[in-house]
Amino acid sequence: MSEVKIITANEAAAEAAALCRVQVIAAYPITPQTPVTEELAAMVERGDLKAEYLTVESEHSAMASIVGASQVGARVFTASSANGLLYMHEMLHWAAGSRLPVVLACVNRGVGAPWTILNDQQDSISQRDTGWIQLYCRNNQEVLDTIIQAYRIAEQTLIPVMVCYDGFVLSHTNMPVEVPSQDEVDRFLPPWQGQGLLESGRFVNLNPLILSEPRPDAQGNLMPGYMELRHRLHEDVLASLAVIHHTDEEFQEIFGRSWGGLVWRYRMDDAEHALVSMGSLALEATRAADSLRVQGLRTGVIGVRAYRPFPASALVQALAAVKTVTVFEKDVSYGYAGALATDLKAALFDAGVSVKFSGFVAGLGGRDVAAGQIVQAATDAILNEPRYGWVDVRGSST
Amino acid sequence: MATKAAKELPREEHILPGSRSCAACGLMLTYRHALKALYPGKVIVTVPASCMTVLHGVYPITPVKVVCINNTFAATGASASGIVAGLKATGKKGYTVVAFAGDGGTYDIGIQALSGALERGTDFIYICYDNEGYMNTGTQRSSASPAGAITTTTPILSKLQQKKDMIAIVEAHRIPYIATASPSFPLDLYDKVRTAKEIRGPRYIEAHAPCPPGWGFPNKDLIKMGKLAVETGLHVLFEIREGKFGLTSWSLKLASKGRKKTVADYVKGQTRFRKITAEQIDRLQSFADEQWNYFLERHEKGC
Amino acid sequence: MSELYEIVWHGRGGQGAVTAAKLYTEAAYYQGFKGVSAKPTYFSERRGAPVSVHTRISSEPIRTYSNVTTPDMAVVLDDNLLEMVNVTANLREGGLLVVNSSLTPQDLGLSGPFTIALADAFHASEAAELIVEGNVLISTSILGPLAAASHLVSLENIQRAVAGKFAGKAKDRNLKALKLAFEATRVFRRKPADAVSASAR
């Protein structure tokens, strides 16, 4: 039987990992991820979770060791935030390049310098091009559910999955979460038949150097070179769009909850204006949309759940009929604009969709973003010239 | 039982002809004898970016009949911890997990991950093949390079610092087995890997691996250079089992006979020492003397 | 229209504000509110530093995690925080202020268009022997005056949340502390009606 608990997203993430029967956990503490690691360590020490818990000496080693464990066929889990995730960066590429079904909970936090322990999404956005699938969550229930889904997706595609949720905003906020029974999760997620190195014949057995040219093996078969393997990873990450979508559908059949697959919509049916965002900020945007409608601006919200692979056609479809698109995001690509805004703009351009398009950077380093601020920025973007801007930067004009 | 003659070594080769290592590679010889000692059995080797990666071949062909996991330069110890945990968690039994890293991957960039794995008590063998520099990238200085050596990053002044005392660092982790070895003394190397294989917990073996192109000596002198390093006391062969210290092999003989060779004899055959000054040789000799006397004293005390 | 109640808790790191808020939101969930959230706004793990927790209780699922700016209730776990933080500045008219204090509203300099509930949660916990590592824990006793002055969440549901969190002796002591503080509450009402203005928003 499932049970509703009032828990934080960190507790939900730990519960989810345990329900997925992870076999090896390696993690290094960093605020605000720490409670995930503490919870799991306690579960293992109590004997509630039969797993190896590696208290590694760094995030680089955390990812290196679960990569090692995954290579010999174990189901693995780790979590990190901010500079810890950045310290893993090399190993993130390695995990994806080795085609390992690793799942990582990224508790989103701003990146130093200067230090902040509070939330934005610069950490995970900075890992955009590592070959990982990235899913963003809007509440604690979605965190729990998405981690369970992540193992299905990762093990089906042999692509690692990063489940991202906002630090403190979700990680430390208590809210009701329906925790499914072990039985339900077992039905959804069969044991991982580790397609590791020890089982030969899989291309995960990427043994030593790989040069760019395809080369014949000892039997004379032409084997992929570096570039072919990169191409395959790219194609497979693109193809995972369908897997993410279907996994959410299948999840709904067992658990009765769906999170929209790749993107979710709020009041979009008759919308002329769309607000697009990710994570908890997208949920805040739904309140802004309600207010904008009161002002006479028919507004809806698109929440981007899968950021990589980028759900370009799902977004184009969802936004085909609107007059304006305004993106709000907690990251920036210095020297241009927010990552989501630029990706989305490219997708709309490719599809020939012409809209009035604006993008705003908001809530960096834990700066509180209330619906009213979204309303203010969106109203300006809808009624005036489209632009790239920042929300609530004090002491300077934006 | 110590192996007495080369003919007692297993005949089976695990490295086949066609390896991509340089001719007369000290690492290659070290690996060859280590694998003889590790088999029969189930072995998983984890390797950072290094000469070893090259030796292991260019995909899809490998000359080595071993399950080899590549990992990143800094990650060797952590990779081993993960492999061991993964095997345990999935109920795969009977594997010997061996990390094989160079001095750069051990003394320098990999020291944190190594320390972590040793401190956690990871059940694995770590073999450092010390060729005294970043040879895979073309002979740059590492903290294992000897003082007085010209490298491509100490091209004019030569290396000014003495070699880092890695054994002391490893020993501070109080692990059950530490040994030094040399491919110039293959029976000793073989026996030490065999011994290590039977012990549980973290085991560390450091093999001094001469590198003809990096050190600048003819291929035919590979064995000679390894021997000279031992005979001068620059590299001392010993074992530390559960804190009990004992010299082995040629170093054990030297304990009674005394050292006949000097650092000057060692450096003159290697072009990396082409700019070494008399003063630097004296300092390197003092370094060798102090090290030798220290280990000799420990040998006599037995700990 | 959905009902939404917002509460800000003020305490010091280690005093129990986070736990108190969590227990209260749990109790609210038992009461039938579908949307409850408790978001702490502390920084690094520091004992003694001022912390606040922002709680929302709603008939509908919560869609905002932004800071509460105009609370219906403010709960103060340490009356000397009143000198540092203006806890009533944005308190809604007709709202409720709960303070852990043995003093009177006059002593504390408190007055305004809101109800004041005072209880010596510290002594209630001390009497219930809720002392760990030399610190008196008031995370449950502070809920006593809240239950006494507001009908939003019943004492029974708070007791249920407390009983669910603790076991054995700790459970008995926490329940006792809650009860003692509940009974010792002094309520100074501005309005005779409900202590909380259930502003429909």
JSON list of C-alpha atoms in Angstrom, two decimals, chain A residues 74-233:
[
{"chain": "A", "resi": 74, "resn": "ALA", "atom": "CA", "xyz": [25.17, -2.82, -10.35]},
{"chain": "A", "resi": 75, "resn": "ARG", "atom": "CA", "xyz": [22.22, -0.39, -10.19]},
{"chain": "A", "resi": 76, "resn": "VAL", "atom": "CA", "xyz": [23.78, 2.79, -8.85]},
{"chain": "A", "resi": 77, "resn": "PHE", "atom": "CA", "xyz": [22.79, 6.16, -7.41]},
{"chain": "A", "resi": 78, "resn": "THR", "atom": "CA", "xyz": [24.40, 9.41, -6.39]},
{"chain": "A", "resi": 79, "resn": "ALA", "atom": "CA", "xyz": [23.38, 12.97, -5.70]},
{"chain": "A", "resi": 80, "resn": "SER", "atom": "CA", "xyz": [25.12, 16.30, -5.80]},
{"chain": "A", "resi": 81, "resn": "SER", "atom": "CA", "xyz": [24.74, 20.04, -6.12]},
{"chain": "A", "resi": 82, "resn": "ALA", "atom": "CA", "xyz": [26.52, 23.10, -7.44]},
{"chain": "A", "resi": 83, "resn": "ASN", "atom": "CA", "xyz": [30.32, 22.95, -7.22]},
{"chain": "A", "resi": 84, "resn": "GLY", "atom": "CA", "xyz": [30.11, 19.28, -6.35]},
{"chain": "A", "resi": 85, "resn": "LEU", "atom": "CA", "xyz": [28.37, 18.58, -9.62]},
{"chain": "A", "resi": 86, "resn": "LEU", "atom": "CA", "xyz": [30.95, 20.71, -11.41]},
{"chain": "A", "resi": 87, "resn": "TYR", "atom": "CA", "xyz": [33.72, 18.70, -9.77]},
{"chain": "A", "resi": 88, "resn": "MET", "atom": "CA", "xyz": [32.05, 15.61, -11.29]},
{"chain": "A", "resi": 89, "resn": "HIS", "atom": "CA", "xyz": [31.96, 17.13, -14.73]},
{"chain": "A", "resi": 90, "resn": "GLU", "atom": "CA", "xyz": [34.70, 14.98, -16.25]},
{"chain": "A", "resi": 91, "resn": "MET", "atom": "CA", "xyz": [33.09, 11.84, -14.89]},
{"chain": "A", "resi": 92, "resn": "LEU", "atom": "CA", "xyz": [29.64, 12.89, -16.15]},
{"chain": "A", "resi": 93, "resn": "HIS", "atom": "CA", "xyz": [31.03, 12.80, -19.66]},
{"chain": "A", "resi": 94, "resn": "TRP", "atom": "CA", "xyz": [32.65, 9.48, -18.83]},
{"chain": "A", "resi": 95, "resn": "ALA", "atom": "CA", "xyz": [29.42, 7.91, -17.59]},
{"chain": "A", "resi": 96, "resn": "ALA", "atom": "CA", "xyz": [27.53, 8.96, -20.71]},
{"chain": "A", "resi": 97, "resn": "GLY", "atom": "CA", "xyz": [30.38, 8.01, -23.03]},
{"chain": "A", "resi": 98, "resn": "SER", "atom": "CA", "xyz": [30.51, 4.58, -21.39]},
{"chain": "A", "resi": 99, "resn": "ARG", "atom": "CA", "xyz": [26.74, 4.24, -21.89]},
{"chain": "A", "resi": 100, "resn": "LEU", "atom": "CA", "xyz": [26.03, 3.48, -18.23]},
{"chain": "A", "resi": 101, "resn": "PRO", "atom": "CA", "xyz": [22.52, 3.70, -16.73]},
{"chain": "A", "resi": 102, "resn": "VAL", "atom": "CA", "xyz": [23.58, 5.90, -13.84]},
{"chain": "A", "resi": 103, "resn": "VAL", "atom": "CA", "xyz": [20.99, 8.03, -12.05]},
{"chain": "A", "resi": 104, "resn": "LEU", "atom": "CA", "xyz": [21.96, 11.22, -10.26]},
{"chain": "A", "resi": 105, "resn": "ALA", "atom": "CA", "xyz": [19.78, 13.53, -8.21]},
{"chain": "A", "resi": 106, "resn": "CYS", "atom": "CA", "xyz": [20.91, 17.10, -8.81]},
{"chain": "A", "resi": 107, "resn": "VAL", "atom": "CA", "xyz": [19.72, 19.33, -6.01]},
{"chain": "A", "resi": 108, "resn": "ASN", "atom": "CA", "xyz": [19.99, 22.58, -7.91]},
{"chain": "A", "resi": 109, "resn": "ARG", "atom": "CA", "xyz": [22.12, 25.27, -6.31]},
{"chain": "A", "resi": 110, "resn": "GLY", "atom": "CA", "xyz": [23.92, 28.34, -7.57]},
{"chain": "A", "resi": 111, "resn": "VAL", "atom": "CA", "xyz": [27.58, 28.01, -8.42]},
{"chain": "A", "resi": 112, "resn": "GLY", "atom": "CA", "xyz": [30.42, 29.92, -6.74]},
{"chain": "A", "resi": 113, "resn": "ALA", "atom": "CA", "xyz": [32.24, 32.27, -6.87]},
{"chain": "A", "resi": 114, "resn": "PRO", "atom": "CA", "xyz": [30.90, 34.11, -5.02]},
{"chain": "A", "resi": 115, "resn": "TRP", "atom": "CA", "xyz": [29.49, 31.43, -2.74]},
{"chain": "A", "resi": 116, "resn": "THR", "atom": "CA", "xyz": [25.83, 30.85, -2.46]},
{"chain": "A", "resi": 117, "resn": "ILE", "atom": "CA", "xyz": [24.23, 27.75, -1.04]},
{"chain": "A", "resi": 118, "resn": "LEU", "atom": "CA", "xyz": [20.83, 28.73, -2.36]},
{"chain": "A", "resi": 119, "resn": "ASN", "atom": "CA", "xyz": [18.96, 27.71, -5.43]},
{"chain": "A", "resi": 120, "resn": "ASP", "atom": "CA", "xyz": [19.32, 28.30, -9.11]},
{"chain": "A", "resi": 121, "resn": "GLN", "atom": "CA", "xyz": [19.90, 25.89, -12.00]},
{"chain": "A", "resi": 122, "resn": "GLN", "atom": "CA", "xyz": [23.29, 27.05, -13.22]},
{"chain": "A", "resi": 123, "resn": "ASP", "atom": "CA", "xyz": [24.87, 23.82, -11.95]},
{"chain": "A", "resi": 124, "resn": "SER", "atom": "CA", "xyz": [22.85, 21.37, -14.03]},
{"chain": "A", "resi": 125, "resn": "ILE", "atom": "CA", "xyz": [22.56, 23.68, -17.03]},
{"chain": "A", "resi": 126, "resn": "SER", "atom": "CA", "xyz": [26.37, 23.79, -17.05]},
{"chain": "A", "resi": 127, "resn": "GLN", "atom": "CA", "xyz": [26.26, 19.99, -17.56]},
{"chain": "A", "resi": 128, "resn": "ARG", "atom": "CA", "xyz": [23.94, 20.28, -20.54]},
{"chain": "A", "resi": 129, "resn": "ASP", "atom": "CA", "xyz": [26.41, 18.92, -23.06]},
{"chain": "A", "resi": 130, "resn": "THR", "atom": "CA", "xyz": [27.65, 15.90, -21.13]},
{"chain": "A", "resi": 131, "resn": "GLY", "atom": "CA", "xyz": [25.33, 13.45, -22.92]},
{"chain": "A", "resi": 132, "resn": "TRP", "atom": "CA", "xyz": [23.01, 13.01, -19.93]},
{"chain": "A", "resi": 133, "resn": "ILE", "atom": "CA", "xyz": [19.25, 13.08, -19.98]},
{"chain": "A", "resi": 134, "resn": "GLN", "atom": "CA", "xyz": [18.08, 15.95, -17.75]},
{"chain": "A", "resi": 135, "resn": "LEU", "atom": "CA", "xyz": [14.62, 15.98, -16.15]},
{"chain": "A", "resi": 136, "resn": "TYR", "atom": "CA", "xyz": [13.37, 18.90, -14.04]},
{"chain": "A", "resi": 137, "resn": "CYS", "atom": "CA", "xyz": [10.80, 18.50, -11.26]},
{"chain": "A", "resi": 138, "resn": "ARG", "atom": "CA", "xyz": [8.20, 20.90, -9.90]},
{"chain": "A", "resi": 139, "resn": "ASN", "atom": "CA", "xyz": [7.29, 19.32, -6.56]},
{"chain": "A", "resi": 140, "resn": "ASN", "atom": "CA", "xyz": [8.39, 16.59, -4.20]},
{"chain": "A", "resi": 141, "resn": "GLN", "atom": "CA", "xyz": [6.00, 13.98, -5.57]},
{"chain": "A", "resi": 142, "resn": "GLU", "atom": "CA", "xyz": [7.43, 14.51, -9.00]},
{"chain": "A", "resi": 143, "resn": "VAL", "atom": "CA", "xyz": [10.94, 14.09, -7.59]},
{"chain": "A", "resi": 144, "resn": "LEU", "atom": "CA", "xyz": [10.08, 10.70, -6.14]},
{"chain": "A", "resi": 145, "resn": "ASP", "atom": "CA", "xyz": [8.22, 9.59, -9.24]},
{"chain": "A", "resi": 146, "resn": "THR", "atom": "CA", "xyz": [10.84, 10.87, -11.65]},
{"chain": "A", "resi": 147, "resn": "ILE", "atom": "CA", "xyz": [13.68, 9.04, -9.95]},
{"chain": "A", "resi": 148, "resn": "ILE", "atom": "CA", "xyz": [11.72, 5.82, -10.31]},
{"chain": "A", "resi": 149, "resn": "GLN", "atom": "CA", "xyz": [11.06, 6.65, -13.95]},
{"chain": "A", "resi": 150, "resn": "ALA", "atom": "CA", "xyz": [14.73, 7.59, -14.43]},
{"chain": "A", "resi": 151, "resn": "TYR", "atom": "CA", "xyz": [15.93, 4.05, -13.83]},
{"chain": "A", "resi": 152, "resn": "ARG", "atom": "CA", "xyz": [13.51, 2.73, -16.43]},
{"chain": "A", "resi": 153, "resn": "ILE", "atom": "CA", "xyz": [14.67, 5.34, -18.92]},
{"chain": "A", "resi": 154, "resn": "ALA", "atom": "CA", "xyz": [18.38, 4.92, -18.18]},
{"chain": "A", "resi": 155, "resn": "GLU", "atom": "CA", "xyz": [18.30, 1.15, -18.33]},
{"chain": "A", "resi": 156, "resn": "GLN", "atom": "CA", "xyz": [16.31, 1.10, -21.51]},
{"chain": "A", "resi": 157, "resn": "THR", "atom": "CA", "xyz": [18.48, 3.63, -23.33]},
{"chain": "A", "resi": 158, "resn": "LEU", "atom": "CA", "xyz": [21.86, 3.09, -21.61]},
{"chain": "A", "resi": 159, "resn": "ILE", "atom": "CA", "xyz": [22.03, 6.83, -21.09]},
{"chain": "A", "resi": 160, "resn": "PRO", "atom": "CA", "xyz": [22.55, 8.31, -17.64]},
{"chain": "A", "resi": 161, "resn": "VAL", "atom": "CA", "xyz": [19.76, 10.43, -16.19]},
{"chain": "A", "resi": 162, "resn": "MET", "atom": "CA", "xyz": [20.03, 13.52, -14.03]},
{"chain": "A", "resi": 163, "resn": "VAL", "atom": "CA", "xyz": [16.90, 14.27, -12.01]},
{"chain": "A", "resi": 164, "resn": "CYS", "atom": "CA", "xyz": [17.00, 17.97, -11.13]},
{"chain": "A", "resi": 165, "resn": "TYR", "atom": "CA", "xyz": [15.08, 19.69, -8.35]},
{"chain": "A", "resi": 166, "resn": "ASP", "atom": "CA", "xyz": [15.45, 23.08, -6.78]},
{"chain": "A", "resi": 167, "resn": "GLY", "atom": "CA", "xyz": [17.62, 23.28, -3.68]},
{"chain": "A", "resi": 168, "resn": "PHE", "atom": "CA", "xyz": [15.86, 24.40, -0.49]},
{"chain": "A", "resi": 169, "resn": "VAL", "atom": "CA", "xyz": [12.78, 25.42, -2.50]},
{"chain": "A", "resi": 170, "resn": "LEU", "atom": "CA", "xyz": [11.97, 21.72, -2.86]},
{"chain": "A", "resi": 171, "resn": "SER", "atom": "CA", "xyz": [14.88, 19.91, -1.22]},
{"chain": "A", "resi": 172, "resn": "HIS", "atom": "CA", "xyz": [14.11, 21.24, 2.26]},
{"chain": "A", "resi": 173, "resn": "THR", "atom": "CA", "xyz": [10.41, 22.01, 1.91]},
{"chain": "A", "resi": 174, "resn": "ASN", "atom": "CA", "xyz": [8.00, 19.54, 3.47]},
{"chain": "A", "resi": 175, "resn": "MET", "atom": "CA", "xyz": [4.90, 18.67, 1.51]},
{"chain": "A", "resi": 176, "resn": "PRO", "atom": "CA", "xyz": [2.65, 15.65, 1.07]},
{"chain": "A", "resi": 177, "resn": "VAL", "atom": "CA", "xyz": [4.18, 12.87, -1.01]},
{"chain": "A", "resi": 178, "resn": "GLU", "atom": "CA", "xyz": [2.51, 9.59, -1.80]},
{"chain": "A", "resi": 179, "resn": "VAL", "atom": "CA", "xyz": [5.20, 6.98, -1.29]},
{"chain": "A", "resi": 180, "resn": "PRO", "atom": "CA", "xyz": [4.35, 3.91, -3.36]},
{"chain": "A", "resi": 181, "resn": "SER", "atom": "CA", "xyz": [4.69, 0.39, -2.06]},
{"chain": "A", "resi": 182, "resn": "GLN", "atom": "CA", "xyz": [7.72, -1.71, -2.87]},
{"chain": "A", "resi": 183, "resn": "ASP", "atom": "CA", "xyz": [5.42, -4.02, -4.73]},
{"chain": "A", "resi": 184, "resn": "GLU", "atom": "CA", "xyz": [4.21, -1.31, -7.10]},
{"chain": "A", "resi": 185, "resn": "VAL", "atom": "CA", "xyz": [7.75, -0.13, -7.80]},
{"chain": "A", "resi": 186, "resn": "ASP", "atom": "CA", "xyz": [8.91, -3.69, -8.41]},
{"chain": "A", "resi": 187, "resn": "ARG", "atom": "CA", "xyz": [6.15, -4.12, -10.96]},
{"chain": "A", "resi": 188, "resn": "PHE", "atom": "CA", "xyz": [7.24, -0.97, -12.77]},
{"chain": "A", "resi": 189, "resn": "LEU", "atom": "CA", "xyz": [10.98, -1.47, -12.46]},
{"chain": "A", "resi": 190, "resn": "PRO", "atom": "CA", "xyz": [12.32, -4.99, -12.94]},
{"chain": "A", "resi": 191, "resn": "PRO", "atom": "CA", "xyz": [15.73, -5.87, -11.48]},
{"chain": "A", "resi": 192, "resn": "TRP", "atom": "CA", "xyz": [18.58, -4.51, -13.56]},
{"chain": "A", "resi": 193, "resn": "GLN", "atom": "CA", "xyz": [20.27, -7.30, -15.45]},
{"chain": "A", "resi": 194, "resn": "GLY", "atom": "CA", "xyz": [23.57, -5.50, -15.38]},
{"chain": "A", "resi": 195, "resn": "GLN", "atom": "CA", "xyz": [24.73, -5.22, -18.93]},
{"chain": "A", "resi": 196, "resn": "GLY", "atom": "CA", "xyz": [28.19, -4.66, -17.55]},
{"chain": "A", "resi": 197, "resn": "LEU", "atom": "CA", "xyz": [31.66, -5.29, -18.76]},
{"chain": "A", "resi": 198, "resn": "LEU", "atom": "CA", "xyz": [31.52, -8.83, -17.48]},
{"chain": "A", "resi": 199, "resn": "GLU", "atom": "CA", "xyz": [28.79, -9.62, -19.97]},
{"chain": "A", "resi": 200, "resn": "SER", "atom": "CA", "xyz": [30.55, -9.35, -23.28]},
{"chain": "A", "resi": 201, "resn": "GLY", "atom": "CA", "xyz": [29.07, -8.43, -26.60]},
{"chain": "A", "resi": 202, "resn": "ARG", "atom": "CA", "xyz": [27.71, -5.02, -25.61]},
{"chain": "A", "resi": 203, "resn": "PHE", "atom": "CA", "xyz": [29.21, -1.81, -26.85]},
{"chain": "A", "resi": 204, "resn": "VAL", "atom": "CA", "xyz": [29.43, -0.68, -23.24]},
{"chain": "A", "resi": 205, "resn": "ASN", "atom": "CA", "xyz": [32.58, -2.75, -23.30]},
{"chain": "A", "resi": 206, "resn": "LEU", "atom": "CA", "xyz": [34.52, 0.19, -24.62]},
{"chain": "A", "resi": 207, "resn": "ASN", "atom": "CA", "xyz": [37.91, -1.18, -24.07]},
{"chain": "A", "resi": 208, "resn": "PRO", "atom": "CA", "xyz": [40.80, 0.98, -24.14]},
{"chain": "A", "resi": 209, "resn": "LEU", "atom": "CA", "xyz": [41.61, 3.63, -26.70]},
{"chain": "A", "resi": 210, "resn": "ILE", "atom": "CA", "xyz": [39.12, 4.42, -29.39]},
{"chain": "A", "resi": 211, "resn": "LEU", "atom": "CA", "xyz": [40.28, 6.35, -32.40]},
{"chain": "A", "resi": 212, "resn": "SER", "atom": "CA", "xyz": [38.06, 8.30, -34.72]},
{"chain": "A", "resi": 213, "resn": "GLU", "atom": "CA", "xyz": [38.20, 5.90, -37.66]},
{"chain": "A", "resi": 214, "resn": "PRO", "atom": "CA", "xyz": [36.09, 2.72, -37.74]},
{"chain": "A", "resi": 215, "resn": "ARG", "atom": "CA", "xyz": [38.42, -0.24, -37.52]},
{"chain": "A", "resi": 216, "resn": "PRO", "atom": "CA", "xyz": [38.08, -3.97, -38.11]},
{"chain": "A", "resi": 217, "resn": "ASP", "atom": "CA", "xyz": [38.25, -6.17, -35.03]},
{"chain": "A", "resi": 218, "resn": "ALA", "atom": "CA", "xyz": [40.11, -9.47, -34.82]},
{"chain": "A", "resi": 219, "resn": "GLN", "atom": "CA", "xyz": [37.28, -11.15, -36.78]},
{"chain": "A", "resi": 220, "resn": "GLY", "atom": "CA", "xyz": [37.43, -8.51, -39.47]},
{"chain": "A", "resi": 221, "resn": "ASN", "atom": "CA", "xyz": [34.15, -6.82, -38.48]},
{"chain": "A", "resi": 222, "resn": "LEU", "atom": "CA", "xyz": [34.19, -3.09, -38.89]},
{"chain": "A", "resi": 223, "resn": "MET", "atom": "CA", "xyz": [33.75, -1.54, -35.45]},
{"chain": "A", "resi": 224, "resn": "PRO", "atom": "CA", "xyz": [32.69, 2.04, -34.77]},
{"chain": "A", "resi": 225, "resn": "GLY", "atom": "CA", "xyz": [35.32, 4.66, -34.22]},
{"chain": "A", "resi": 226, "resn": "TYR", "atom": "CA", "xyz": [35.14, 7.53, -31.78]},
{"chain": "A", "resi": 227, "resn": "MET", "atom": "CA", "xyz": [32.99, 9.63, -34.05]},
{"chain": "A", "resi": 228, "resn": "GLU", "atom": "CA", "xyz": [30.52, 6.82, -34.75]},
{"chain": "A", "resi": 229, "resn": "LEU", "atom": "CA", "xyz": [30.14, 6.23, -31.01]},
{"chain": "A", "resi": 230, "resn": "ARG", "atom": "CA", "xyz": [29.51, 9.93, -30.46]},
{"chain": "A", "resi": 231, "resn": "HIS", "atom": "CA", "xyz": [26.96, 9.94, -33.25]},
{"chain": "A", "resi": 232, "resn": "ARG", "atom": "CA", "xyz": [25.26, 6.92, -31.75]},
{"chain": "A", "resi": 233, "resn": "LEU", "atom": "CA", "xyz": [25.06, 8.58, -28.35]}
]
